[in-house]
CSV table of C-alpha atoms in Angstrom, one decimal:
chain,number,residue,atom,x,y,z
Y,1,MET,CA,28.8,-32.5,19.1
Y,2,THR,CA,25.0,-32.0,19.3
Y,3,THR,CA,23.2,-29.4,17.2
Y,4,VAL,CA,22.6,-27.4,20.4
Y,5,GLU,CA,26.2,-27.5,21.4
Y,6,LEU,CA,27.2,-26.5,17.9
Y,7,LEU,CA,24.9,-23.5,18.0
Y,8,MET,CA,26.1,-22.6,21.5
Y,9,ALA,CA,29.7,-22.6,20.3
Y,10,ALA,CA,28.9,-20.4,17.3
Y,11,ASP,CA,29.8,-16.8,16.9
Y,12,VAL,CA,26.3,-15.2,16.9
Y,13,GLU,CA,27.3,-12.2,14.8
Y,14,LYS,CA,28.9,-14.3,12.2
Y,15,LEU,CA,26.0,-16.8,12.1
Y,16,THR,CA,23.3,-14.1,11.8
Y,17,ALA,CA,25.1,-11.8,9.4
Y,18,ARG,CA,23.4,-11.3,6.1
Y,19,PRO,CA,25.6,-12.1,3.1
Y,20,THR,CA,26.4,-9.5,0.5
Y,21,MET,CA,27.2,-9.7,-3.2
Y,22,GLN,CA,28.6,-7.4,-5.9
Y,23,LEU,CA,27.1,-7.3,-9.3
Y,24,GLU,CA,28.1,-5.4,-12.4
Y,25,VAL,CA,25.1,-3.7,-14.2
Y,26,LYS,CA,26.4,-3.9,-17.8
Y,27,SER,CA,23.8,-1.6,-19.2
Y,28,LEU,CA,24.9,1.2,-16.8
Y,29,SER,CA,28.6,0.3,-17.4
Y,30,GLU,CA,28.1,0.9,-21.1
Y,31,LYS,CA,26.2,4.2,-20.6
Y,32,LEU,CA,28.7,5.5,-18.0
Y,33,GLY,CA,31.8,4.3,-19.9
Y,34,GLU,CA,33.2,2.5,-16.9
Y,35,LYS,CA,32.4,-0.5,-14.8
Y,36,PHE,CA,29.2,0.1,-12.7
Y,37,VAL,CA,29.1,-2.3,-9.7
Y,38,VAL,CA,26.3,-2.5,-7.1
Y,39,THR,CA,26.4,-4.2,-3.7
Y,40,ILE,CA,23.4,-6.0,-2.5
Y,41,LYS,CA,22.7,-7.8,0.8
Y,42,ALA,CA,20.3,-10.6,1.6
Y,43,LEU,CA,16.9,-9.6,2.9
Y,44,SER,CA,15.6,-11.0,6.2
Y,45,SER,CA,12.9,-13.7,5.7
Y,46,ARG,CA,10.2,-11.3,7.0
Y,47,LYS,CA,11.2,-8.5,4.6
Y,48,PHE,CA,11.5,-10.9,1.7
Y,49,THR,CA,8.1,-12.5,2.4
Y,50,GLU,CA,6.5,-9.0,2.9
Y,51,LEU,CA,7.8,-7.8,-0.5
Y,52,SER,CA,7.1,-11.0,-2.3
Y,53,GLY,CA,3.5,-10.8,-1.1
Y,54,LEU,CA,3.0,-7.5,-2.8
Y,55,ALA,CA,3.0,-9.2,-6.2
Y,56,LEU,CA,0.3,-11.8,-5.3
Y,57,LYS,CA,-3.4,-11.7,-6.0
Y,58,SER,CA,-5.9,-12.6,-3.3
Y,59,ASP,CA,-5.9,-16.2,-4.6
Y,60,GLY,CA,-2.1,-16.5,-4.2
Y,61,THR,CA,-1.2,-16.4,-7.8
Y,62,ALA,CA,1.3,-13.9,-9.2
Y,63,ASP,CA,0.0,-10.5,-10.3
Y,64,MET,CA,2.3,-9.6,-13.1
Y,65,SER,CA,1.1,-6.0,-13.1
Y,66,LYS,CA,2.7,-5.6,-9.7
Y,67,MET,CA,6.0,-7.5,-10.4
Y,68,ALA,CA,8.1,-4.5,-11.5
Y,69,ASP,CA,7.1,-2.5,-8.3
Y,70,THR,CA,8.0,-5.5,-6.2
Y,71,GLN,CA,11.3,-5.9,-7.9
Y,72,ALA,CA,12.1,-2.2,-7.5
Y,73,LEU,CA,11.3,-2.4,-3.8
Y,74,MET,CA,13.5,-5.5,-3.4
Y,75,LEU,CA,16.4,-3.4,-4.9
Y,76,VAL,CA,15.6,-0.5,-2.5
Y,77,GLU,CA,15.7,-2.7,0.5
Y,78,SER,CA,18.7,-4.9,-0.5
Y,79,MET,CA,21.0,-2.4,-2.2
Y,80,VAL,CA,23.9,-1.2,0.0
Y,81,GLU,CA,25.8,0.7,-2.7
Y,82,PRO,CA,24.5,2.8,-4.2
Y,83,ASN,CA,22.0,3.6,-1.4
Y,84,LEU,CA,18.8,4.2,-3.2
Y,85,LYS,CA,17.4,5.9,-0.1
Y,86,ASP,CA,20.0,8.7,-0.4
Y,87,LYS,CA,18.0,11.9,-0.6
Y,88,ALA,CA,20.8,13.8,-2.5
Y,89,LEU,CA,20.9,11.0,-5.1
Y,90,GLN,CA,17.1,11.1,-5.5
Y,91,GLU,CA,17.2,14.8,-5.9
Y,92,HIS,CA,20.0,14.6,-8.5
Y,93,PHE,CA,17.8,12.3,-10.6
Y,94,GLY,CA,14.7,14.3,-10.0
Y,95,VAL,CA,12.7,11.7,-8.2
Y,96,LYS,CA,10.8,11.7,-4.9
Y,97,THR,CA,11.2,8.1,-3.7
Y,98,PRO,CA,13.8,5.4,-3.6
Y,99,LYS,CA,11.5,3.2,-5.7
Y,100,ASP,CA,11.3,5.9,-8.4
Y,101,LEU,CA,15.1,6.1,-8.3
Y,102,ALA,CA,15.3,2.3,-8.9
Y,103,PHE,CA,13.1,2.7,-11.9
Y,104,LYS,CA,15.1,5.6,-13.2
Y,105,LEU,CA,18.5,3.9,-12.9
Y,106,PHE,CA,17.6,0.3,-13.8
Y,107,GLY,CA,15.8,-1.1,-16.8
Y,108,GLY,CA,13.3,-3.9,-16.5
Y,109,GLY,CA,15.8,-6.6,-17.3
Y,110,ASP,CA,18.2,-5.1,-14.7
Y,111,LEU,CA,15.4,-5.0,-12.1
Y,112,ALA,CA,14.6,-8.7,-12.8
Y,113,ALA,CA,18.2,-9.8,-12.8
Y,114,ILE,CA,19.2,-8.0,-9.6
Y,115,SER,CA,16.0,-9.1,-7.8
Y,116,ALA,CA,16.7,-12.7,-8.8
Y,117,HIS,CA,20.2,-12.4,-7.2
Y,118,VAL,CA,18.5,-10.9,-4.1
Y,119,THR,CA,16.2,-13.9,-4.0
Y,120,ASP,CA,19.1,-16.4,-4.2
Y,121,LEU,CA,21.2,-14.5,-1.7
Y,122,SER,CA,18.2,-14.4,0.7
Y,123,GLY,CA,18.0,-18.2,0.6
Y,124,TYR,CA,15.0,-18.5,-1.6
Y,125,GLY,CA,16.7,-19.8,-4.8
Y,126,ASP,CA,17.8,-23.3,-5.2
Y,127,SER,CA,17.2,-25.4,-2.1
Y,128,SER,CA,19.7,-24.7,0.6
Y,129,VAL,CA,18.5,-27.6,2.7
Y,130,GLU,CA,19.3,-31.2,1.8
Y,131,GLU,CA,17.6,-34.4,3.0
Y,132,ILE,CA,20.0,-36.8,4.8
Y,133,LYS,CA,19.4,-40.3,3.6
Y,134,ASN,CA,20.3,-43.1,6.0
């Protein structure tokens, strides 16, 4: 079967669905006294690139002073459960934006760890493409 035939035979919804993953946030599990699990979904390539670009200087190098904001925004855009855009949840924690809620709930290590999983889930971790050697 050719690659075009293979694509034409594919279930479009299944092929284009963004994968999800559940993660336990151990620091919150300890604080809450029970297992705290979040669900994240892969970001589209456009959204991932847009957010990653926020942490870059004009010369293309990483601006570490913007890294935490970028990681928090990755959580906001990728987190399915809890929904950080939920106004009632934001109000309960006394914050005005989803990004502020991400900072309120998750420590720096949590932000970094979850955003690393978002990166992998979105296809930007270890190479998902392999060279075929003849």
